[in-house]
mmCIF file of C-alpha atoms and ligand atoms in Angstrom:
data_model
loop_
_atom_site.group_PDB
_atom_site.id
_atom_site.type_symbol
_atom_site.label_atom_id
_atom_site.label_comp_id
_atom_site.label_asym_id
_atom_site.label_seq_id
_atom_site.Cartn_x
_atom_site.Cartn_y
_atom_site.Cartn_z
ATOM 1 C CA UNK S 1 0.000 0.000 0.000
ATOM 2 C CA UNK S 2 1.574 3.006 -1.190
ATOM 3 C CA UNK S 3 2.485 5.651 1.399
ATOM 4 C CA UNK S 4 0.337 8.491 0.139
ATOM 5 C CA UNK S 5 -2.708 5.852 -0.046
ATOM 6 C CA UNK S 6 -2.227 5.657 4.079
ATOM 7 C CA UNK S 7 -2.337 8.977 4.738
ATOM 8 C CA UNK S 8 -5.161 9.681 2.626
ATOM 9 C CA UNK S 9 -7.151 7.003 4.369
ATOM 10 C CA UNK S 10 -6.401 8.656 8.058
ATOM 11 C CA UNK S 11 -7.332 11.881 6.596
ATOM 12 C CA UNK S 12 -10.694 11.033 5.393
ATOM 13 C CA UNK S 13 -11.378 8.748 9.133
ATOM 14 C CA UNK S 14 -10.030 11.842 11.148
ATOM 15 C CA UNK S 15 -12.350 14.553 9.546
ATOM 16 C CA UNK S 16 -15.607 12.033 9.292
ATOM 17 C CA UNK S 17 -18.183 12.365 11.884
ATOM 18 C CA UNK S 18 -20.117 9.354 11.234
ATOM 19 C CA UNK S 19 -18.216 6.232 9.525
ATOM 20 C CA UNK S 20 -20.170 3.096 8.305
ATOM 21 C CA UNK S 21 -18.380 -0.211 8.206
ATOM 22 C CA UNK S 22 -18.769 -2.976 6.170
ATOM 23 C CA UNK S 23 -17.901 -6.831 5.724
ATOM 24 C CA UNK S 24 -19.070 -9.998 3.386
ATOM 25 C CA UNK S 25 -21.797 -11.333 3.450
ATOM 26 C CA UNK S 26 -21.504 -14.777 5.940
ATOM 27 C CA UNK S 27 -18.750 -13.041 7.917
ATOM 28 C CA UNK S 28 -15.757 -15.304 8.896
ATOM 29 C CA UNK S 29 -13.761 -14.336 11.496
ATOM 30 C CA UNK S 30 -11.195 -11.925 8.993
ATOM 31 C CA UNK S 31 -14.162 -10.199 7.822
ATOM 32 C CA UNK S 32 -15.868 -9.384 11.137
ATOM 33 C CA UNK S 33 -12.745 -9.457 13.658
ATOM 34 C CA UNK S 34 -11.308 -6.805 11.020
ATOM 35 C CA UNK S 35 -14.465 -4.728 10.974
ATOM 36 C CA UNK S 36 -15.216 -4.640 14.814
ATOM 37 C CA UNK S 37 -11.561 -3.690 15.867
ATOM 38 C CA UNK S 38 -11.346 -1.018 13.228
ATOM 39 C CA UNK S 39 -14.955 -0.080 14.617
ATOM 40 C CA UNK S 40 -13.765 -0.111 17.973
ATOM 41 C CA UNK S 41 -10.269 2.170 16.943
ATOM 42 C CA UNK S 42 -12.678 4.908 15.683
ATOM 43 C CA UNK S 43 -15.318 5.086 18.123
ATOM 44 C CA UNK S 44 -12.019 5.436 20.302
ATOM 45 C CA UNK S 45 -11.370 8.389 18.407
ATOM 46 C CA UNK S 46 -14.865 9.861 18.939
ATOM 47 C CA UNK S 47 -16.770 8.917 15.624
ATOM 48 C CA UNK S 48 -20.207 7.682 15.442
ATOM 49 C CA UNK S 49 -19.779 3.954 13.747
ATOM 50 C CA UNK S 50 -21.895 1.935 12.354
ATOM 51 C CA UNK S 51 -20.998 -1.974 11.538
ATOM 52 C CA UNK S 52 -22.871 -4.392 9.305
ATOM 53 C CA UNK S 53 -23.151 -7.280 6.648
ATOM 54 C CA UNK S 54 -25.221 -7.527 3.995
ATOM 55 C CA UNK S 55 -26.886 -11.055 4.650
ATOM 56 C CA UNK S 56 -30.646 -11.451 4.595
ATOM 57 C CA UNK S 57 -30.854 -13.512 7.428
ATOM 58 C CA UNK S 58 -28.716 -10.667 9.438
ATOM 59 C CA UNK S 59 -27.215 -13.140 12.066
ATOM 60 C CA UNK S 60 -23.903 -13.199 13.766
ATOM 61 C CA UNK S 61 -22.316 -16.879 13.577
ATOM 62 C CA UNK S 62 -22.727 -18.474 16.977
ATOM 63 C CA UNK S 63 -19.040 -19.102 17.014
ATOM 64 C CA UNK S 64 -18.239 -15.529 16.556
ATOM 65 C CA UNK S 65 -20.394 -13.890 19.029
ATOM 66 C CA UNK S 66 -17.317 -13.700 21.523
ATOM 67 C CA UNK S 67 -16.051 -11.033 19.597
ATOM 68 C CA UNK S 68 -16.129 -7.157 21.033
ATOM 69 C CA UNK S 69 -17.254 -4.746 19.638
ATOM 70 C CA UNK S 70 -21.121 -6.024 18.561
ATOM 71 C CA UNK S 71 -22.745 -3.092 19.833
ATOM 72 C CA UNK S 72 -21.359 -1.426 16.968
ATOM 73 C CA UNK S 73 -23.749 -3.978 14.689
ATOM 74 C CA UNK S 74 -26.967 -2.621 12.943
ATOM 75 C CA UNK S 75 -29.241 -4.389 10.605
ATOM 76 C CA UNK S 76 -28.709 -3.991 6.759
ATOM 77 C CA UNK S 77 -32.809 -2.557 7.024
ATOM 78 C CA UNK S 78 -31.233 0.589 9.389
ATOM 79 C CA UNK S 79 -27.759 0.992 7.493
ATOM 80 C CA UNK S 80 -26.851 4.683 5.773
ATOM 81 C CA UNK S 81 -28.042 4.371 2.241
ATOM 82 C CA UNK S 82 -25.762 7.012 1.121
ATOM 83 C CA UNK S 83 -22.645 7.421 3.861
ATOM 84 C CA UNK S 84 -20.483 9.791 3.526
ATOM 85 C CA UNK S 85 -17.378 7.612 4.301
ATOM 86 C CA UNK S 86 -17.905 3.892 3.786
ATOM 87 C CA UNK S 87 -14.890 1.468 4.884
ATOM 88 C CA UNK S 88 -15.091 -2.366 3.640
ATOM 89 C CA UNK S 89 -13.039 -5.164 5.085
ATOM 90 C CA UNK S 90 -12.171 -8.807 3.575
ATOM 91 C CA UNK S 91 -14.967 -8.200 0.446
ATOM 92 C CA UNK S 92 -13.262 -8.523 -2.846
ATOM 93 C CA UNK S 93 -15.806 -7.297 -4.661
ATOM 94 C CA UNK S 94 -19.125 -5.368 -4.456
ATOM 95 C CA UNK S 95 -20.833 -8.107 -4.914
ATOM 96 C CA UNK S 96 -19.723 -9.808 -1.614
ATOM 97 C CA UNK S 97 -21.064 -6.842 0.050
ATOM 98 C CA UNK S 98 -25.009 -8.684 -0.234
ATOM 99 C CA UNK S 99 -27.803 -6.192 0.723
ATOM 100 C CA UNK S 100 -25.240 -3.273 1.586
ATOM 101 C CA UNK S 101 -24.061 -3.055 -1.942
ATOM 102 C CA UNK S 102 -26.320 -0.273 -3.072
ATOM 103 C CA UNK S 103 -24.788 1.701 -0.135
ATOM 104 C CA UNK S 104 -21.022 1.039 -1.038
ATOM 105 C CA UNK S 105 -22.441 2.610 -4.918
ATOM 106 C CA UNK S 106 -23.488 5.714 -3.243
ATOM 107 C CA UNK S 107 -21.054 6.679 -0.762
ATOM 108 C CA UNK S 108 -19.802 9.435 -1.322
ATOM 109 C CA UNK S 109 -16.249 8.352 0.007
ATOM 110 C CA UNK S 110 -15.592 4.114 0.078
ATOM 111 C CA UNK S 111 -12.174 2.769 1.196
ATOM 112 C CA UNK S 112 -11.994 -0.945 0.649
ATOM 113 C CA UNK S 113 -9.367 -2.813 2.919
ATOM 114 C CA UNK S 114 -8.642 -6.473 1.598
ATOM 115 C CA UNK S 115 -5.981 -8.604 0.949
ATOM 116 C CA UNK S 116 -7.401 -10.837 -2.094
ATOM 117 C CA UNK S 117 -5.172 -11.181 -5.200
ATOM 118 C CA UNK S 118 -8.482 -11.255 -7.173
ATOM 119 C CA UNK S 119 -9.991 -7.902 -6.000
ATOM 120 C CA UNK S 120 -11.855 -6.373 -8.607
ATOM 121 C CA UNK S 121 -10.945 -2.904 -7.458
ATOM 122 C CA UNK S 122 -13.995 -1.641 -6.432
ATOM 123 C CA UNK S 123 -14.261 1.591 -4.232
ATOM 124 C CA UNK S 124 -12.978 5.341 -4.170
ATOM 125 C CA UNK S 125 -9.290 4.171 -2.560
ATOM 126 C CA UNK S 126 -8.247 0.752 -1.819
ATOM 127 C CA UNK S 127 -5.935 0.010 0.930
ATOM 128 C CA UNK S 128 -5.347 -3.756 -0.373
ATOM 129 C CA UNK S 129 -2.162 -5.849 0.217
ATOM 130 C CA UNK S 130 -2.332 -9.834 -1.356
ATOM 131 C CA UNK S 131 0.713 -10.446 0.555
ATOM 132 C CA UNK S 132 -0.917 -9.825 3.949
ATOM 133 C CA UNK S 133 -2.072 -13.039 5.486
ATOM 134 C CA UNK S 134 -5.088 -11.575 6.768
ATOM 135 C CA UNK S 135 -7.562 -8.289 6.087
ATOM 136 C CA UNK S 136 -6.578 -8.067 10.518
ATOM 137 C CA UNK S 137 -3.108 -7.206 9.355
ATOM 138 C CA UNK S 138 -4.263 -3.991 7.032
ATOM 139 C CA UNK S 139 -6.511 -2.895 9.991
ATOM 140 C CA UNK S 140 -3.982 -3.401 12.418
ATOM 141 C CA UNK S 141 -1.532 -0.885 10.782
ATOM 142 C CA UNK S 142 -4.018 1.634 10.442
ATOM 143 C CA UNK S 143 -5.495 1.805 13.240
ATOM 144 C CA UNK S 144 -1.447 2.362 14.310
ATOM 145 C CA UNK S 145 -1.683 5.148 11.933
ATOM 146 C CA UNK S 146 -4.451 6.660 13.491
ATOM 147 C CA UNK S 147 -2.854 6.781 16.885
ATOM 148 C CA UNK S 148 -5.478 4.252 18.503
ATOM 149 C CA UNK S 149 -3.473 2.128 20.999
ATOM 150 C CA UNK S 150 -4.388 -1.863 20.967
ATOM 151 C CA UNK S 151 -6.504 -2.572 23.593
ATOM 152 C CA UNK S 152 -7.616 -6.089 24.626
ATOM 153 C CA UNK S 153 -10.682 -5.524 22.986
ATOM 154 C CA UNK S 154 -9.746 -4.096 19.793
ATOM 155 C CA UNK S 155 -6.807 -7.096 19.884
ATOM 156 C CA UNK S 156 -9.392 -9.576 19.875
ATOM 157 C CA UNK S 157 -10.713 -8.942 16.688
ATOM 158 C CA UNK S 158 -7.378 -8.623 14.887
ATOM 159 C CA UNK S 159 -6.533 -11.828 16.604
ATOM 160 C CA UNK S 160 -9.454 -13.577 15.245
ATOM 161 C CA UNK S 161 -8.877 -12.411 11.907
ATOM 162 C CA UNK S 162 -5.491 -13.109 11.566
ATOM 163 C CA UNK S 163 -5.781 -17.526 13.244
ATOM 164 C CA UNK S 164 -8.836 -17.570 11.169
ATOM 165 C CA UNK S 165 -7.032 -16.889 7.931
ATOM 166 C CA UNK S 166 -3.783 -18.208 8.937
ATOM 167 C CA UNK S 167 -5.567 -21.641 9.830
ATOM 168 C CA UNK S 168 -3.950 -21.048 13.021
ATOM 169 C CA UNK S 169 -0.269 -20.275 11.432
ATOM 170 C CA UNK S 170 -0.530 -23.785 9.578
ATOM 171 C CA UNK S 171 -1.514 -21.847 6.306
ATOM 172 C CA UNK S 172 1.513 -20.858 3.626
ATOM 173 C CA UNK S 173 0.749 -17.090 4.422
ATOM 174 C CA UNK S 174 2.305 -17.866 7.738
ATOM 175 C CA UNK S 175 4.387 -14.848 7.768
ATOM 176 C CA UNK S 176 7.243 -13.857 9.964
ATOM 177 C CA UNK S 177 5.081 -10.347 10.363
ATOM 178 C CA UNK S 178 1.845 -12.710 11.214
ATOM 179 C CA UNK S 179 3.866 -14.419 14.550
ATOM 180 C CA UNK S 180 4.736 -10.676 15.214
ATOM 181 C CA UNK S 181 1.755 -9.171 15.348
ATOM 182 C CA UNK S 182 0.313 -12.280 17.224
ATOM 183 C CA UNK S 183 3.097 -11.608 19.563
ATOM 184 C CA UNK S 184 2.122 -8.224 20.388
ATOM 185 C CA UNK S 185 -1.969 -9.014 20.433
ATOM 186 C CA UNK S 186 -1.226 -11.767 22.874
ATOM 187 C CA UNK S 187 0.623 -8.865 24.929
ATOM 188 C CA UNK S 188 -2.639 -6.955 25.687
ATOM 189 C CA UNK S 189 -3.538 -10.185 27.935
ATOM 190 C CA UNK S 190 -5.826 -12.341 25.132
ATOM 191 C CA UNK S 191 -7.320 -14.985 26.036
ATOM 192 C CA UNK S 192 -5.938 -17.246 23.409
ATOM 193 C CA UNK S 193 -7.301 -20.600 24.513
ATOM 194 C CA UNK S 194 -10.866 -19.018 24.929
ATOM 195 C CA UNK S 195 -10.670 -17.900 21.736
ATOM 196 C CA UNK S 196 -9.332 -20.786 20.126
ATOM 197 C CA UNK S 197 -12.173 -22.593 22.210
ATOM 198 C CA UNK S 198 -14.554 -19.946 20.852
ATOM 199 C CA UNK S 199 -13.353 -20.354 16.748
ATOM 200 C CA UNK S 200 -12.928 -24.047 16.812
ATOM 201 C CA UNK S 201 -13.407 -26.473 19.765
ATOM 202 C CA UNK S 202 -17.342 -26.474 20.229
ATOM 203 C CA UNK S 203 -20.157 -27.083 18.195
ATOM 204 C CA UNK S 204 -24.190 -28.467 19.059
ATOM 205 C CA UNK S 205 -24.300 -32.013 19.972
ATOM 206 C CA UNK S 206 -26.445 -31.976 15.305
ATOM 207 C CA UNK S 207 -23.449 -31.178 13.985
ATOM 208 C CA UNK S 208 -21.650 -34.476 14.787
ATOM 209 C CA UNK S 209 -24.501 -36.245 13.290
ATOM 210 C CA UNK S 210 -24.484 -33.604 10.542
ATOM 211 C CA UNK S 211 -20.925 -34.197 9.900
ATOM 212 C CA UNK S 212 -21.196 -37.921 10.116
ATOM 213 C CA UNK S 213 -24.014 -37.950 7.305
ATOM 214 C CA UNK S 214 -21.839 -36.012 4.825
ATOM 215 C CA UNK S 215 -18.681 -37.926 5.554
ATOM 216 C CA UNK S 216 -21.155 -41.259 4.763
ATOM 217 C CA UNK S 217 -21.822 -39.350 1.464
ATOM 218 C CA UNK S 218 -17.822 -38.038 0.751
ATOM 219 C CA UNK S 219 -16.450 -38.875 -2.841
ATOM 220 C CA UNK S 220 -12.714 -39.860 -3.550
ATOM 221 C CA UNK S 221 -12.417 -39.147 -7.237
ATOM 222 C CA UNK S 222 -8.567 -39.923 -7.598
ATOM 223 C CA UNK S 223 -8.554 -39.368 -11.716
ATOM 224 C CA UNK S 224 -10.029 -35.632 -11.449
ATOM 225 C CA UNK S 225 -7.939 -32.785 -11.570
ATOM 226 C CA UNK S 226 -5.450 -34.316 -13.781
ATOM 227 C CA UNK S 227 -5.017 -37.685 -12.091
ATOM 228 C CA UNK S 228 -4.123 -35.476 -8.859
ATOM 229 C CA UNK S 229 -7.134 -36.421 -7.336
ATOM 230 C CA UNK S 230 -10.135 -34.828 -5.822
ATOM 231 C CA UNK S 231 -12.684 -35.631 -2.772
ATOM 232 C CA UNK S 232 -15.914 -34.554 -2.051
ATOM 233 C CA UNK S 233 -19.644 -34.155 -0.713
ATOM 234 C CA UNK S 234 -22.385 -31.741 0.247
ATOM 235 C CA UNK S 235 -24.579 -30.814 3.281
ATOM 236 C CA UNK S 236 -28.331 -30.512 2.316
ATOM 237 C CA UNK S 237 -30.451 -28.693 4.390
ATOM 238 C CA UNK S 238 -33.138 -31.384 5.397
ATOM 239 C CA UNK S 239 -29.830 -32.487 7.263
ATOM 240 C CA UNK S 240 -29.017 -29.538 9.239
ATOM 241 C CA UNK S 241 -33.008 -28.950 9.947
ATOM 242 C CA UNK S 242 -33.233 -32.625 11.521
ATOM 243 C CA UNK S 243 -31.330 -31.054 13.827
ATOM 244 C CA UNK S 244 -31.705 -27.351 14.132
ATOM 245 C CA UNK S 245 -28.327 -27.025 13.366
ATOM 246 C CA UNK S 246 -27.945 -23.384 11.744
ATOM 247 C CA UNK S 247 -26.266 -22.978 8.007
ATOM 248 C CA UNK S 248 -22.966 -21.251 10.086
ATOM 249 C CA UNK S 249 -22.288 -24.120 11.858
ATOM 250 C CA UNK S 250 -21.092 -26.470 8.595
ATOM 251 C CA UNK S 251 -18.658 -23.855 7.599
ATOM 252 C CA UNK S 252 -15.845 -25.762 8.860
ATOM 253 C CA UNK S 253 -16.286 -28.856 7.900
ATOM 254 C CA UNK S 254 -13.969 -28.237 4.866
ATOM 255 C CA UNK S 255 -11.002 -28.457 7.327
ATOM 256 C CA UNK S 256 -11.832 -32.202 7.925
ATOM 257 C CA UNK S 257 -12.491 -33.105 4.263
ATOM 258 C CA UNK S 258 -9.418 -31.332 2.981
ATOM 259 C CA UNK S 259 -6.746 -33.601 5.301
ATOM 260 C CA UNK S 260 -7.439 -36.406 2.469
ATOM 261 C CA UNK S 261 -4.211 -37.352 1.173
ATOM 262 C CA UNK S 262 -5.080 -38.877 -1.961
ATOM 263 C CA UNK S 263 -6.527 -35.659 -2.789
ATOM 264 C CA UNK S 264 -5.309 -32.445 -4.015
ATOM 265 C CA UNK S 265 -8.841 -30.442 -4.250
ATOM 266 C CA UNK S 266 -11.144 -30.745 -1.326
ATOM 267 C CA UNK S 267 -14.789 -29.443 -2.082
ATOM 268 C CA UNK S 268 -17.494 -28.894 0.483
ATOM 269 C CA UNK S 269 -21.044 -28.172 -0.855
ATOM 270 C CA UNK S 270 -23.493 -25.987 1.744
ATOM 271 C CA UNK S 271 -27.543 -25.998 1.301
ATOM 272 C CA UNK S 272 -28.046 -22.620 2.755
ATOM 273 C CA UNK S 273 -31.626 -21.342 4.353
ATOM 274 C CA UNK S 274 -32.544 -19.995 1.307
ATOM 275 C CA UNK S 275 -31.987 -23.213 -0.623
ATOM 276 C CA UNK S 276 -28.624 -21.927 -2.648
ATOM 277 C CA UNK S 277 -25.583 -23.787 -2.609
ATOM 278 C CA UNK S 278 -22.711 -22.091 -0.706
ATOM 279 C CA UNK S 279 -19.266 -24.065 -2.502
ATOM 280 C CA UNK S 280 -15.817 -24.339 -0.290
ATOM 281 C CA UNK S 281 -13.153 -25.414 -2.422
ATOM 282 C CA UNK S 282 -9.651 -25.783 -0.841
ATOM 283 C CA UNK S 283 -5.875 -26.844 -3.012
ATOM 284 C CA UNK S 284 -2.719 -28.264 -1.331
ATOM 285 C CA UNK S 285 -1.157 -25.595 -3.828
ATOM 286 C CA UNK S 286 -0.941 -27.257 -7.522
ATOM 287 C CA UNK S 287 -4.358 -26.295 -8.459
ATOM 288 C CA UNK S 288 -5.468 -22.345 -8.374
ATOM 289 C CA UNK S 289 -9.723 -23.254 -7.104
ATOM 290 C CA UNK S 290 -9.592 -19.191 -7.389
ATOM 291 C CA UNK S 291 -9.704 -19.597 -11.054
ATOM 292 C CA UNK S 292 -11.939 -22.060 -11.014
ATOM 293 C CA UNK S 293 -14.273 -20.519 -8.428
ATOM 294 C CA UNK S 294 -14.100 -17.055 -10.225
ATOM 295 C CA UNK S 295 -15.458 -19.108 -13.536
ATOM 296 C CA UNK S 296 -17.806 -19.309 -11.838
ATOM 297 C CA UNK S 297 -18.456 -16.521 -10.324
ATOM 298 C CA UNK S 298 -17.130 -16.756 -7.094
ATOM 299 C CA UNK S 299 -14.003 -16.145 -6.287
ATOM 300 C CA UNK S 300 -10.805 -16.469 -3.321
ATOM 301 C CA UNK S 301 -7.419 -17.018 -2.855
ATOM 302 C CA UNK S 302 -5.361 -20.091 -4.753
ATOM 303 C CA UNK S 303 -5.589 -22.644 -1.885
ATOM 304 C CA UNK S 304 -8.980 -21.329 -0.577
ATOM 305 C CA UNK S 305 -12.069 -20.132 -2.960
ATOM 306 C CA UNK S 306 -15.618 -20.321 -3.276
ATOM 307 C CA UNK S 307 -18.533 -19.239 -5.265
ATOM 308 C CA UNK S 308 -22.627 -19.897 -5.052
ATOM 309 C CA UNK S 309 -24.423 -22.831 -7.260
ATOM 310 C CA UNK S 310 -28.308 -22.215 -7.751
ATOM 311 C CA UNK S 311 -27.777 -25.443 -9.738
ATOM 312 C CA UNK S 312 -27.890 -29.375 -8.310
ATOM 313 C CA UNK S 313 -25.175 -30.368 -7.174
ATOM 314 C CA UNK S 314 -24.473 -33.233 -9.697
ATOM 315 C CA UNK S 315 -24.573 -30.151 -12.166
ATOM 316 C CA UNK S 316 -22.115 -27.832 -10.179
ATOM 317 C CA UNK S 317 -20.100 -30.747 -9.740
ATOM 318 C CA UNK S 318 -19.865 -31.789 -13.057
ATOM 319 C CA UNK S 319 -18.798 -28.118 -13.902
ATOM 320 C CA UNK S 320 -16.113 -28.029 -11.383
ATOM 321 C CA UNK S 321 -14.692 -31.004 -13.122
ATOM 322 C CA UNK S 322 -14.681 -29.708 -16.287
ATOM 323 C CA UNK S 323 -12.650 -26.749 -15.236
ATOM 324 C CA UNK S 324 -9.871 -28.712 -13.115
ATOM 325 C CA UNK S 325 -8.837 -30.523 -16.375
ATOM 326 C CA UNK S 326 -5.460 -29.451 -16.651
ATOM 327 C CA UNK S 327 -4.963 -26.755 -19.983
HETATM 328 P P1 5GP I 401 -14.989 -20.460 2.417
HETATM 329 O O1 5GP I 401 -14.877 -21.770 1.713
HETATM 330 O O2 5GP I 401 -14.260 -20.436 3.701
HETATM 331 O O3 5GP I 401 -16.398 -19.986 2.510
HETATM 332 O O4 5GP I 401 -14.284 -19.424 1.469
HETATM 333 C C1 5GP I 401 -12.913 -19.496 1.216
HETATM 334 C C2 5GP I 401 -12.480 -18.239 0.531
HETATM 335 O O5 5GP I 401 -13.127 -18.170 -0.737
HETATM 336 C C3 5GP I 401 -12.890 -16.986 1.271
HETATM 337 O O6 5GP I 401 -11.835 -16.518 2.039
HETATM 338 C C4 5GP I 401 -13.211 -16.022 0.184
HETATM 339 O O7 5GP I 401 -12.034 -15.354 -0.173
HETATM 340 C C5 5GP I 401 -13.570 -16.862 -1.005
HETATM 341 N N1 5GP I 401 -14.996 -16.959 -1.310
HETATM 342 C C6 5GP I 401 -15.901 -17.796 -0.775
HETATM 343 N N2 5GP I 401 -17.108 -17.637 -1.332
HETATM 344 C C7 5GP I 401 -16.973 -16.679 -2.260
HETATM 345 C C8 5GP I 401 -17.873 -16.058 -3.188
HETATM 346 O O8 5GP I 401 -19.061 -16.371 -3.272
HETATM 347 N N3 5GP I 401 -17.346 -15.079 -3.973
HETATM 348 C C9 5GP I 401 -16.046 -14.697 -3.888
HETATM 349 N N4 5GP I 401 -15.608 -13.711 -4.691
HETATM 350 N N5 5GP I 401 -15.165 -15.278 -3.063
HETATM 351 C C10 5GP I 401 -15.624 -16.241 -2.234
HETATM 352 MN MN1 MN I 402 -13.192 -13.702 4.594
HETATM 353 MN MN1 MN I 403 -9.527 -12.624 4.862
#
């Protein structure tokens, strides 16, 4: 992010009086960590902020309800339809913003922070890095560049953000700069195995039986993607309703379908409430799923992508195929 970018950015917070934040829609703990620390820096500073995501079932995750800050949270129905200073965080593209889109077209100023390759360079200023292993690690410098000091609070989020995107530093954007900054969160006195308890280590008694009918379902395809192999399966909705479980609660089950070794792609496909197919597609690193997902209009980083299917999912998988064939 170039110098002058920075300073641009802190002049437009500093002389705003009301500042409306924004993150994707089914906020992960980069996109809404991110949002409710920078939220936090500027109501430090004396702003009036306002927080949301554009989803039309507005509902924070369950296992992201730990995070400070939700005061700050309004409903997409009461959100500025024309701010004058509109900050994004973790949304590559407009798109991703859901129901708050039409705001990000009219505000007057919009700084997107984001650290996809594949942003589509939306926005009146971007302050985007693809190097940084997390959206957390943009907000963290500016709200140093603001003058906010970390609080545990305002830690918290940027914590969140950056183990949730680092896959707890076992992810290849494991930078030296992401154990630093983790080193000086941790300082403000985190609770690091709450939050790890929080992120990870709990779930409704329906999701084991959720995640036990999918894995009797998962495919090993070991010929796809070029003979370097491919596993899969999907979570319908009748499953998660037997149950109660909520949509936000299967999110995660790509981590356990992904160890497969005789695999290189790993996909994981999500009935939402609203009947649409939400697609996780990981890589070990020989195959980009961000091309593949943005072909299909989704999108993501080269070992972590996804898009949504309105299609079956014999149909969406049949497409995916198609576009793993090697060139
Ligand atoms: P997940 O599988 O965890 O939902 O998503 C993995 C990554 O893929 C996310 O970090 C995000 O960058 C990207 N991604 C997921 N869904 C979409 C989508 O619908 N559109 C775009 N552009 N990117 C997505
Ligand atoms: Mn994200
Ligand atoms: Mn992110």
């Amino acid at each position: 992010v170039p110098e002058s970018d920075w300073a641009r950015a802190v002049e437009l917070i500093r002389s705003a009086d009301e500042i409306a934040l924004a993150c994707h829609v089914s906020p992960d703990g980069d996109a809404l960590g991110s949002m409710l620390a920078a939220g936090l820096a500027m109501r430090a500073l004396g702003k009036r902020v306002v927080a949301s995501f554009g989803d039309r079932r507005f509902e924070v995750p369950r296992l992201l309800r730990f995070l400070p800050g939700q005061e700050l949270l309004v409903e997409p129905a009461r959100y500025p339809e024309a701010p004058a200073l509109m900050i994004t965080f973790d949304a590559s593209t407009s798109a991703r913003l859901g129901l708050l889109g039409d705001s990000a077209a009219k505000a007057a100023e919009l700084i997107v922070v984001d650290h996809h390759p594949s942003n589509s360079g939306f926005g009146t200023m971007a302050l985007i890095d693809p190097g940084a292993a997390a959206t957390a690690m943009l907000v963290e410098e500016l709200i140093d560049r603001l003058g906010v000091p970390l609080d545990r609070d305002i830690a918290t989020g940027l914590y969140a953000g950056l183990v949730t995107d680092t896959g707890s530093f076992r992810h290849s954007s494991t930078s030296p700069a992401a154990h630093a900054m983790a080193a000086r969160l941790v300082a403000t006195g985190l609770r690091t195995d709450e939050i790890a308890r929080e992120l990870w280590d709990r779930s409704p008694f329906g999701y084991l039986k959720v995640l036990g009918a999918a894995l009797e379902r998962v495919h090993l395809e070991p010929e796809a993607a070029g003979g370097l192999g491919l596993v899969w399966t999907y979570v319908p909705r009748v499953d998660r309703a037997a149950y109660g479980l909520p949509y936000d609660e299967v999110e995660g089950m790509i981590d356990i379908v992904r160890r497969t070794d005789e695999a290189e792609v790993a996909i994981v496909l999500k009935e939402d409430d609203e009947g649409a197919w939400q697609v996780s597609t990981r890589s070990k690193g020989a195959v980009d799923v961000a091309r593949v997902c943005a072909a299909l209009g989704g999108g993501g980083h080269v070992r972590a992508a996804g898009f949504t299917s309105h299609r079956p999912v014999a149909e969406t998988m049949a497409d995916i195929r198609a576009l793993l064939t090697p060139a």
